[in-house]
Amino acid sequence: MEKIIILDFGSQVTQLIGRRLRELNVYCEIHPFNKAPQLDAEVKGVILSGSPASVRGENAPFVDLGEIKGKLPLLGICYGAQFLAYHYGGMVENSDSREYGRAMMSVKADSPLFEGIPQTSQVWMSHGDTITRLPEGAVVIGSTDDVDNAAYHIEGEETYAVQFHPEVFHSEYGAEMLKNFVVRICGCSCSWTPDSFIETSVAELKSKLGDDKVILGLSGGVDSTVAAVLLNRAIGANLTCIFVDNGLLRKNEFEDVLESYQDMGLNVVGARSGKLFLDALKGVSDPEQKRKAIGKTFIDVFDAEAHKISGAKWLAQGTIYPDVIESCSVNGPSATIKSHHNVGGLPEKMNLKIVEPLRSLFKDEVRRVGRALGIKEELISRHPFPGPSLGIRILGEVTEEKLAILREADAIFINKLKNWPCDLPSASEPGRRASNLYDSIWQAGTMLLPVRSVGVMGDERTYEYTCALRAVISTDGMTADWVHLPYDFLAELSNEIINKVRGVNRVCYDISSKPPATIEWE
Ligand code: XMP
């Protein structure tokens, strides 16, 4: 399989280089500069990323390019371009010609990197240092008003460098430049499609797992579902999935999802364990304590179920690429990752080997693979749902009574979103129009507040709960903005909830973005 290696010097936008290449159906891997992989025949080219550091700094990130430069196609971006200049006979200085933001670049010489790109186009700059002298053998291929050496090529080698960031949206022809690099310069065939991914993964899983038994925890979410179907293709009945009913799921969710899984031919054990979770939550109202109680109970239940499956050797997980990059990035594991997102402690406790068939995929690629595997759209475009479920959407202590109220209100909200037409882009499939309001939203849900307030219904005074609705748009859950739901939608919805759900007499809509708020309330 042909691939491009991206060496990460710590730029905020390194992941975007990977995204852009994947959009071109080119397989690529991002590695921290200090953990560069062995280069084999599959590697068609290398990209050096940007960095917040200065090449002149004392602890400037350094990588030995002995096996790469002049031997493989190489593209330096921003810090990468300065790195190539600084270490190969050029000069980098902190000069007056620093640039941040938009700049216009003019092509100065014929180059395969700029094939098909207008003479002048907008690029995105972000640099304090400037390349004041090119490295040995280099010629300028692009300049901006302020920076002469905005792009260069080292003659006699397939080494190119650009001071700007072609990976960001604001570099007008950046995607074309990256395409030129991988296709014209590296010779990639752009054949890495969902179908080819499925074919190679199934073959790899077959040879890796042989006749071993594998256990996988299904959550009803996209990642674990796609992982399960892929594994099922590879090893069939040797895969057993465990779907835990923690008693905190949405209305009819356990039954509906279990049925879809059975329709797909998956071998699923449904573990109804609601009582254990509710017992563990009794009297607990602190959010962190609630999360811990739910997490611990999940591990106990899963472990007990898994032990019923004799001879299992592997635990499959739906880990995806952003989790992998985050946890081994140049800057160390990101502080924004929450340990509770993974079922921490489970693998050690169970003494099983780990298999993660989706660890090279971005979220939208997981969805594309899921579609290519024939998984129902309903499951593929489901909104994310947190592991601790409604347990963290009932603020304060969780009780059966509150769960029943929240399930009803939430079902009305979600159904209405699914039945409300809209003309916006889909949140689950780039480039497609949404089929309804639900599909245009990244995530929506209902919270039950521990607050009761006075109302009047008919001629009677009521004293009931308040629920809060939340709908956000996001790309990865790290940042999010609230959705401008139509007023007539909100008006109908609040009437419906208050009329139909006993126990609620007030509905609010959450208009906080993340940051400073978070998506979940607890
Ligand atoms: P926050 O509340 O941190 O949520 O803004 C960001 C995204 O993560 C989901 N989330 C979780 N997912 N286990 C999960 O699997 C969890 O404990 C958990 N907590 C939050 C949340 O629904 C949103 O999509």
Coordinates of C-alpha atoms and ligand atoms in Angstrom, one line a residue:
M1 CA 0.0 0.0 0.0
E2 CA 1.5 3.4 -1.0
K3 CA 1.6 6.0 1.7
I4 CA 2.9 9.4 2.6
I5 CA 4.6 10.1 5.9
I6 CA 3.9 13.4 7.7
L7 CA 6.5 14.3 10.3
D8 CA 4.9 16.5 12.9
F9 CA 6.9 19.3 14.4
G10 CA 3.9 20.3 16.6
S11 CA 1.9 22.7 14.4
Q12 CA -1.8 23.2 15.3
V13 CA -2.8 22.3 11.8
T14 CA -0.7 19.2 11.1
Q15 CA -3.8 17.0 11.3
L16 CA -5.2 19.1 8.4
I17 CA -2.4 18.0 6.1
G18 CA -3.5 14.4 6.8
R19 CA -7.1 15.3 6.2
R20 CA -6.3 16.9 2.8
L21 CA -4.3 13.9 1.6
R22 CA -7.0 11.5 2.7
E23 CA -9.6 13.5 0.8
L24 CA -7.4 12.8 -2.3
N25 CA -7.7 9.1 -1.5
V26 CA -4.0 8.9 -0.5
Y27 CA -3.2 7.0 2.6
C28 CA -0.9 8.9 5.0
E29 CA 0.4 8.7 8.5
I30 CA 1.3 11.4 11.0
H31 CA 4.3 10.7 13.2
P32 CA 5.9 12.9 15.8
F33 CA 9.3 14.2 14.4
N34 CA 11.2 12.4 17.2
K35 CA 9.4 9.1 16.5
A36 CA 9.9 8.9 12.8
P37 CA 9.1 5.4 11.5
Q38 CA 11.3 3.1 9.4
L39 CA 10.8 4.0 5.7
D40 CA 9.9 1.1 3.5
A41 CA 9.1 0.7 -0.1
E42 CA 5.5 1.7 0.5
V43 CA 6.5 5.3 1.5
K44 CA 6.2 7.5 -1.6
G45 CA 7.0 10.8 0.0
V46 CA 7.5 12.7 3.2
I47 CA 6.0 16.0 4.4
L48 CA 7.6 18.1 7.1
S49 CA 4.9 20.1 9.1
G50 CA 4.9 23.5 10.6
S51 CA 5.7 24.2 14.2
P52 CA 5.3 27.0 16.8
A53 CA 9.1 26.7 17.4
S54 CA 11.9 28.7 15.7
V55 CA 14.6 26.7 13.9
R56 CA 17.1 29.0 15.6
G57 CA 15.8 28.2 19.0
E58 CA 17.8 26.2 21.6
N59 CA 15.4 23.2 21.7
A60 CA 14.2 23.5 18.1
P61 CA 12.7 20.2 16.9
F62 CA 15.3 18.3 14.8
V63 CA 15.1 15.3 12.6
D64 CA 17.9 13.6 10.7
L65 CA 16.8 13.6 7.1
G66 CA 19.8 11.4 5.9
E67 CA 17.5 8.7 4.6
I68 CA 15.0 11.0 3.1
K69 CA 16.3 14.2 1.5
G70 CA 17.4 13.6 -2.1
K71 CA 16.2 10.0 -1.9
L72 CA 12.4 10.4 -1.6
P73 CA 10.1 13.3 -2.6
L74 CA 10.1 15.7 0.3
L75 CA 7.9 18.8 1.0
G76 CA 8.6 21.2 3.8
I77 CA 5.7 23.3 5.0
C78 CA 6.4 26.5 7.1
Y79 CA 8.8 25.3 9.8
G80 CA 9.5 22.4 7.5
A81 CA 10.6 24.9 4.8
Q82 CA 12.8 26.8 7.3
F83 CA 14.2 23.6 8.6
L84 CA 15.4 22.6 5.1
A85 CA 16.9 26.0 4.6
Y86 CA 18.6 26.3 8.0
H87 CA 20.2 22.9 8.0
Y88 CA 21.2 22.7 4.3
G89 CA 23.2 25.9 3.7
G90 CA 20.6 28.6 3.8
M91 CA 19.8 31.2 6.4
V92 CA 16.8 31.9 8.6
E93 CA 16.4 35.1 10.4
N94 CA 13.9 37.0 12.5
S95 CA 13.5 39.8 10.0
D96 CA 10.9 42.5 9.3
S97 CA 9.1 40.4 6.7
R98 CA 7.2 38.2 9.1
E99 CA 3.7 37.6 7.9
Y100 CA 0.5 36.4 9.5
G101 CA -2.7 35.7 7.6
R102 CA -3.5 36.3 4.0
A103 CA -0.8 36.9 1.4
M104 CA -0.7 36.8 -2.4
M105 CA 1.8 34.5 -3.8
S106 CA 3.1 34.8 -7.4
V107 CA 4.5 31.8 -9.2
K108 CA 8.1 32.6 -10.2
A109 CA 9.2 29.5 -12.1
D110 CA 7.6 26.5 -13.8
S111 CA 7.2 23.7 -11.2
P112 CA 5.2 20.6 -11.0
L113 CA 4.1 21.8 -7.5
F114 CA 2.3 24.7 -9.1
E115 CA 0.9 23.0 -12.2
G116 CA -2.6 24.3 -13.0
I117 CA -2.4 27.1 -10.3
P118 CA -3.0 30.7 -11.3
Q119 CA -0.1 33.1 -11.6
T120 CA -1.2 34.8 -8.4
S121 CA -3.3 33.3 -5.7
Q122 CA -4.0 33.7 -2.0
V123 CA -2.0 31.7 0.5
W124 CA -2.1 31.6 4.3
M125 CA 1.1 32.6 6.2
S126 CA 2.0 32.2 9.8
H127 CA 5.6 32.8 10.5
G128 CA 7.9 35.1 12.6
D129 CA 11.2 33.9 11.1
T130 CA 12.0 34.3 7.4
I131 CA 14.2 32.4 5.0
T132 CA 16.7 35.1 4.0
R133 CA 19.0 32.8 2.0
L134 CA 18.0 29.6 0.2
P135 CA 19.7 26.3 0.9
E136 CA 22.3 25.0 -1.5
G137 CA 21.0 24.2 -5.0
A138 CA 17.6 25.8 -4.4
V139 CA 15.7 28.1 -6.8
V140 CA 12.7 30.3 -5.9
I141 CA 9.4 29.1 -7.4
G142 CA 7.1 31.4 -5.5
S143 CA 7.2 34.8 -3.8
T144 CA 4.8 37.1 -1.9
D145 CA 5.1 40.9 -1.7
D146 CA 7.0 40.6 1.6
V147 CA 8.7 37.3 1.3
D148 CA 10.9 36.5 -1.7
N149 CA 11.6 32.9 -0.7
A150 CA 8.0 31.9 -0.2
A151 CA 8.4 28.6 -2.1
Y152 CA 11.5 26.9 -3.5
H153 CA 12.7 23.7 -5.1
I154 CA 16.1 22.1 -4.6
E155 CA 17.3 21.2 -8.1
G156 CA 18.4 17.6 -8.8
E157 CA 16.2 16.4 -6.0
E158 CA 12.4 16.1 -5.5
T159 CA 12.7 18.5 -2.6
Y160 CA 10.2 21.3 -2.4
A161 CA 9.3 23.8 0.3
V162 CA 6.6 26.4 1.0
Q163 CA 6.6 29.0 3.7
F164 CA 2.8 29.1 3.7
H165 CA 0.3 26.5 4.8
P166 CA -1.3 24.8 1.8
E167 CA -3.3 22.6 4.1
V168 CA -5.6 25.4 5.5
F169 CA -8.8 26.4 3.8
H170 CA -7.6 30.0 3.3
S171 CA -4.8 28.9 0.9
E172 CA -7.0 29.1 -2.1
Y173 CA -5.2 26.5 -4.2
G174 CA -3.5 24.7 -1.3
A175 CA -5.4 21.5 -1.9
E176 CA -4.2 21.5 -5.6
M177 CA -0.6 22.1 -4.5
L178 CA -0.8 19.1 -2.1
K179 CA -2.4 17.1 -4.9
N180 CA 0.4 18.1 -7.3
F181 CA 2.9 17.0 -4.7
V182 CA 1.4 13.6 -4.0
V183 CA 0.4 12.8 -7.6
R184 CA 2.9 14.5 -9.9
I185 CA 5.9 14.4 -7.6
C186 CA 5.4 11.3 -5.5
G187 CA 3.5 9.4 -8.1
C188 CA 0.7 8.2 -5.8
S189 CA -2.3 6.6 -7.5
C190 CA -5.0 7.9 -5.2
S191 CA -6.6 4.5 -4.8
W192 CA -7.1 4.5 -1.1
T193 CA -10.9 4.3 -1.0
P194 CA -13.3 2.9 1.6
D195 CA -13.6 -0.3 -0.5
S196 CA -9.8 -0.7 -0.7
F197 CA -9.6 0.0 3.0
I198 CA -12.2 -2.7 3.7
E199 CA -10.4 -5.2 1.5
T200 CA -6.9 -4.7 3.0
S201 CA -8.3 -4.5 6.6
V202 CA -10.3 -7.7 6.3
A203 CA -7.2 -9.5 4.9
E204 CA -5.0 -8.1 7.7
L205 CA -7.5 -9.0 10.4
K206 CA -7.8 -12.5 9.0
S207 CA -4.1 -13.1 9.2
K208 CA -3.6 -11.3 12.5
L209 CA -6.5 -13.1 14.3
G210 CA -6.5 -16.5 12.6
D211 CA -9.0 -18.7 14.5
D212 CA -8.8 -16.6 17.8
K213 CA -11.9 -15.4 19.5
V214 CA -12.5 -11.7 19.8
I215 CA -14.7 -9.7 22.1
L216 CA -16.0 -6.2 21.3
G217 CA -18.1 -3.7 23.4
L218 CA -20.8 -2.3 21.2
S219 CA -22.3 1.1 22.2
G220 CA -24.8 1.8 19.4
G221 CA -22.4 4.5 18.2
V222 CA -20.8 4.7 14.7
D223 CA -17.2 3.7 15.6
S224 CA -18.0 0.5 17.5
T225 CA -20.6 -0.5 15.0
V226 CA -18.3 -0.1 12.0
A227 CA -15.5 -1.9 13.9
A228 CA -17.9 -4.8 14.6
V229 CA -19.1 -5.2 11.0
L230 CA -15.5 -5.1 9.7
L231 CA -14.4 -7.7 12.2
N232 CA -17.4 -9.8 11.4
R233 CA -16.5 -9.8 7.8
A234 CA -13.0 -11.0 8.7
I235 CA -13.6 -13.6 11.4
G236 CA -17.4 -14.2 11.4
A237 CA -18.7 -16.2 14.4
N238 CA -15.4 -15.8 16.3
L239 CA -16.5 -12.3 17.1
T240 CA -18.8 -11.8 20.1
C241 CA -20.1 -8.3 20.8
I242 CA -21.4 -7.2 24.1
F243 CA -24.0 -4.5 24.3
V244 CA -24.5 -3.3 27.9
D245 CA -27.9 -1.8 28.9
N246 CA -26.8 0.5 31.6
G247 CA -30.3 1.5 32.4
L248 CA -29.5 5.0 31.3
L249 CA -30.1 4.7 27.6
R250 CA -32.6 6.7 25.6
K251 CA -36.2 5.6 25.1
N252 CA -36.3 2.2 23.4
E253 CA -32.7 2.5 22.5
F254 CA -31.5 -0.9 23.8
E255 CA -34.2 -2.8 22.0
D256 CA -33.9 -0.8 18.7
V257 CA -30.2 -1.0 18.5
L258 CA -30.0 -4.6 19.5
E259 CA -32.5 -5.4 16.8
S260 CA -30.5 -3.5 14.1
Y261 CA -27.4 -5.4 15.2
Q262 CA -29.1 -8.8 14.9
D263 CA -30.4 -7.7 11.4
M264 CA -26.8 -7.2 10.4
G265 CA -25.9 -10.7 11.4
L266 CA -23.7 -9.7 14.3
N267 CA -23.4 -12.1 17.2
V268 CA -24.5 -9.8 20.1
V269 CA -24.9 -10.5 23.7
G270 CA -27.3 -8.0 25.3
A271 CA -26.5 -7.5 29.0
R272 CA -29.4 -5.9 30.8
S273 CA -27.8 -4.4 33.9
G274 CA -29.7 -1.3 34.6
K275 CA -30.3 -2.1 38.2
L276 CA -26.6 -2.4 39.0
F277 CA -26.0 1.0 37.5
L278 CA -28.9 2.6 39.3
D279 CA -27.8 1.0 42.6
A280 CA -24.3 2.4 42.1
L281 CA -25.8 5.9 41.4
K282 CA -28.0 5.9 44.5
G283 CA -27.4 9.0 46.6
V284 CA -24.6 10.2 44.3
S285 CA -25.0 13.7 42.9
D286 CA -21.5 15.0 42.2
P287 CA -20.8 14.8 38.4
E288 CA -17.3 13.2 38.7
Q289 CA -18.5 10.7 41.3
K290 CA -21.4 9.8 39.0
R291 CA -19.1 9.3 36.0
K292 CA -16.8 7.1 38.1
A293 CA -19.6 5.0 39.4
I294 CA -20.9 4.4 35.9
G295 CA -17.5 3.7 34.5
K296 CA -16.6 1.2 37.3
T297 CA -20.0 -0.6 37.0
F298 CA -19.5 -0.8 33.2
I299 CA -16.1 -2.5 33.6
D300 CA -17.5 -5.0 36.1
V301 CA -20.4 -5.9 33.9
F302 CA -18.4 -6.1 30.7
D303 CA -15.7 -8.2 32.5
A304 CA -18.3 -10.6 33.9
E305 CA -20.0 -11.0 30.4
A306 CA -16.6 -11.5 28.7
H307 CA -15.7 -14.2 31.1
K308 CA -18.7 -16.2 29.9
I309 CA -17.1 -16.4 26.5
S310 CA -14.4 -19.0 26.9
G311 CA -11.1 -18.8 25.1
A312 CA -11.3 -15.2 24.0
K313 CA -7.8 -13.8 23.2
W314 CA -8.5 -10.3 21.9
L315 CA -10.5 -7.2 22.9
A316 CA -11.5 -5.1 19.9
Q317 CA -11.9 -1.4 20.3
G318 CA -13.4 1.4 18.1
T319 CA -10.4 3.7 18.6
I320 CA -10.1 6.2 15.7
Y321 CA -7.2 8.2 14.3
P322 CA -7.7 11.5 16.2
D323 CA -7.5 9.5 19.5
V324 CA -4.2 7.9 18.3
I325 CA -2.7 11.2 17.1
E326 CA -3.8 13.0 20.3
S327 CA -2.3 10.4 22.6
C328 CA 1.1 10.3 20.9
S329 CA 1.5 13.9 19.7
V330 CA 4.7 15.9 19.9
N331 CA 3.3 17.8 22.8
G332 CA 2.3 14.7 24.7
P333 CA -1.2 13.5 25.3
S334 CA -3.6 16.5 24.9
A335 CA -5.0 17.9 28.1
T336 CA -8.3 18.2 26.4
I337 CA -8.7 14.4 26.1
K338 CA -10.9 13.1 28.8
S339 CA -9.8 9.8 30.3
H340 CA -13.4 8.8 30.8
H341 CA -13.9 8.7 27.0
N342 CA -12.1 5.4 27.0
V343 CA -13.0 2.6 29.2
G344 CA -9.8 3.0 31.1
G345 CA -8.5 0.0 32.9
L346 CA -10.5 -2.6 31.0
P347 CA -7.8 -4.0 28.8
E348 CA -5.4 -4.5 31.8
K349 CA -8.1 -6.1 33.9
M350 CA -9.1 -8.5 31.2
N351 CA -5.6 -9.5 30.2
L352 CA -6.5 -9.6 26.5
K353 CA -4.6 -8.4 23.4
I354 CA -6.0 -5.3 21.8
V355 CA -7.2 -5.0 18.2
E356 CA -8.2 -1.6 16.8
P357 CA -9.3 -1.9 13.2
L358 CA -10.2 1.8 12.8
R359 CA -7.1 3.3 14.3
S360 CA -6.0 4.8 11.0
L361 CA -9.4 6.5 10.1
F362 CA -10.8 9.9 10.7
K363 CA -14.4 10.2 11.8
D364 CA -15.9 10.9 8.4
E365 CA -13.8 8.1 6.9
V366 CA -15.3 5.7 9.5
R367 CA -18.7 6.8 8.2
R368 CA -17.7 6.3 4.6
V369 CA -16.4 2.8 5.4
G370 CA -19.6 2.1 7.3
R371 CA -21.7 3.1 4.3
A372 CA -19.5 1.0 2.0
L373 CA -20.0 -2.0 4.4
G374 CA -23.8 -1.5 3.9
I375 CA -24.6 -0.4 7.4
K376 CA -27.9 1.4 7.7
E377 CA -27.8 5.2 7.3
E378 CA -29.8 5.5 10.5
L379 CA -26.8 4.0 12.5
I380 CA -24.1 5.8 10.4
S381 CA -25.5 9.3 10.9
R382 CA -26.4 8.9 14.6
H383 CA -25.4 11.8 16.8
P384 CA -22.6 11.0 19.2
F385 CA -23.9 9.9 22.6
P386 CA -21.7 9.9 25.8
G387 CA -20.8 6.6 27.4
P388 CA -22.4 7.6 30.8
S389 CA -25.6 8.2 28.8
L390 CA -28.5 10.0 30.4
G391 CA -26.7 9.6 33.8
I392 CA -24.9 12.9 33.0
R393 CA -27.9 14.6 31.5
I394 CA -29.9 14.3 34.7
L395 CA -28.3 16.9 36.8
G396 CA -27.8 15.7 40.4
E397 CA -29.0 12.4 41.6
V398 CA -30.3 9.9 39.1
T399 CA -33.7 8.3 39.9
E400 CA -36.1 6.0 37.9
E401 CA -38.7 8.8 38.0
K402 CA -36.3 11.4 36.5
L403 CA -35.1 8.9 33.9
A404 CA -38.7 8.3 32.8
I405 CA -39.3 12.0 32.4
L406 CA -36.1 12.7 30.6
R407 CA -36.6 9.8 28.2
E408 CA -40.0 11.1 27.1
A409 CA -38.9 14.7 26.6
D410 CA -35.8 13.7 24.8
A411 CA -37.7 11.3 22.5
I412 CA -40.0 14.2 21.5
F413 CA -37.0 16.5 20.8
I414 CA -35.1 13.9 18.7
N415 CA -38.2 12.8 16.7
K416 CA -39.2 16.3 15.9
L417 CA -35.6 17.0 14.7
K418 CA -35.9 14.0 12.4
N419 CA -39.3 15.1 11.0
W420 CA -38.4 18.7 10.4
P421 CA -37.3 19.5 6.9
C422 CA -34.3 21.8 6.3
D423 CA -32.1 23.0 3.6
L424 CA -28.7 23.0 5.3
P425 CA -25.5 20.9 4.8
S426 CA -25.4 17.5 6.4
A427 CA -23.3 17.2 9.6
S428 CA -22.6 13.6 9.0
E429 CA -21.5 13.6 5.3
P430 CA -19.6 16.5 3.9
G431 CA -20.9 17.7 0.5
R432 CA -24.4 16.4 1.0
R433 CA -27.6 18.4 1.9
A434 CA -29.2 17.3 5.2
S435 CA -32.3 15.2 4.8
N436 CA -33.8 16.8 8.0
L437 CA -32.9 19.1 10.9
Y438 CA -31.4 16.1 12.8
D439 CA -29.0 15.4 10.0
S440 CA -27.8 19.0 9.9
I441 CA -26.8 19.0 13.6
W442 CA -23.7 17.4 15.1
Q443 CA -25.3 16.5 18.4
A444 CA -28.6 17.1 20.2
G445 CA -29.9 16.1 23.6
T446 CA -32.1 17.0 26.5
M447 CA -31.0 17.7 30.1
L448 CA -33.3 17.4 33.1
L449 CA -32.5 20.1 35.7
P450 CA -32.8 19.6 39.4
V451 CA -35.0 22.7 39.6
R452 CA -38.7 22.8 40.0
S453 CA -40.7 25.9 39.3
V454 CA -44.3 27.1 39.4
G455 CA -46.6 27.0 36.4
V456 CA -50.3 26.9 35.7
M457 CA -52.0 24.2 33.6
G458 CA -55.7 24.4 33.1
D459 CA -56.8 26.0 36.3
E460 CA -54.3 24.2 38.4
R461 CA -51.0 25.4 39.8
T462 CA -48.1 23.1 38.9
Y463 CA -44.7 22.7 40.5
E464 CA -42.6 20.7 38.2
Y465 CA -39.2 20.2 36.6
T466 CA -37.4 22.2 33.9
C467 CA -35.7 20.6 31.0
A468 CA -33.0 22.2 28.8
L469 CA -32.5 21.4 25.2
R470 CA -29.0 21.4 23.6
A471 CA -28.2 21.3 19.9
V472 CA -24.7 22.0 18.7
I473 CA -22.6 22.0 15.5
S474 CA -19.0 20.8 15.8
T475 CA -16.4 18.8 13.9
D476 CA -14.8 16.8 16.7
G477 CA -16.6 17.8 19.9
M478 CA -13.5 19.8 21.1
T479 CA -15.2 23.1 20.2
A480 CA -18.9 23.6 19.4
D481 CA -21.5 26.3 18.8
W482 CA -25.2 26.2 19.5
V483 CA -27.5 25.8 16.6
H484 CA -29.9 28.5 15.6
L485 CA -33.0 26.3 15.7
P486 CA -36.0 27.9 13.9
Y487 CA -38.3 29.7 16.3
D488 CA -41.4 27.9 15.1
F489 CA -39.6 24.6 15.7
L490 CA -38.8 25.6 19.2
A491 CA -42.3 26.9 19.8
E492 CA -44.0 23.7 18.7
L493 CA -41.4 21.6 20.5
S494 CA -41.9 23.3 23.9
N495 CA -45.7 23.0 23.6
E496 CA -45.4 19.3 22.8
I497 CA -43.0 18.5 25.6
I498 CA -45.0 20.5 28.3
N499 CA -48.3 19.0 27.1
K500 CA -47.2 15.4 26.8
V501 CA -44.5 14.9 29.5
R502 CA -45.9 14.7 33.0
G503 CA -43.4 16.3 35.4
V504 CA -42.1 19.1 33.1
N505 CA -43.7 22.6 33.0
R506 CA -40.8 24.6 31.6
V507 CA -38.4 24.2 28.6
C508 CA -35.2 26.2 28.0
Y509 CA -32.8 26.2 25.1
D510 CA -29.1 26.3 25.8
I511 CA -27.4 29.0 23.9
S512 CA -23.8 28.5 25.2
S513 CA -20.9 27.7 23.0
K514 CA -17.9 25.4 23.9
P515 CA -15.7 26.9 25.2
P516 CA -16.5 28.3 27.7
A517 CA -19.4 25.8 28.3
T518 CA -19.1 22.1 27.4
I519 CA -21.5 20.0 25.3
E520 CA -22.7 17.9 28.2
W521 CA -23.9 19.6 31.3
E522 CA -22.0 17.3 33.7
Ligands
XMP1 P1 -18.1 17.7 26.5 O1 -19.2 17.6 27.4 O2 -16.7 17.4 27.0 O3 -18.3 16.6 25.4 O4 -18.1 19.0 25.7 C1 -17.6 16.5 24.2 C2 -18.2 15.3 23.4 O5 -17.8 14.1 24.1 C3 -19.0 13.4 24.5 N1 -18.7 12.9 25.9 C4 -18.5 11.6 26.1 N2 -18.4 10.5 25.4 N3 -17.9 9.2 27.2 C5 -18.1 9.3 25.9 O6 -18.0 8.3 25.2 C6 -18.0 10.2 28.1 O7 -17.8 10.1 29.3 C7 -18.3 11.5 27.5 N4 -18.4 12.7 28.0 C8 -18.7 13.6 27.0 C9 -20.1 14.4 24.5 O8 -21.4 13.8 24.3 C10 -19.7 15.2 23.3 O9 -20.0 14.6 22.1

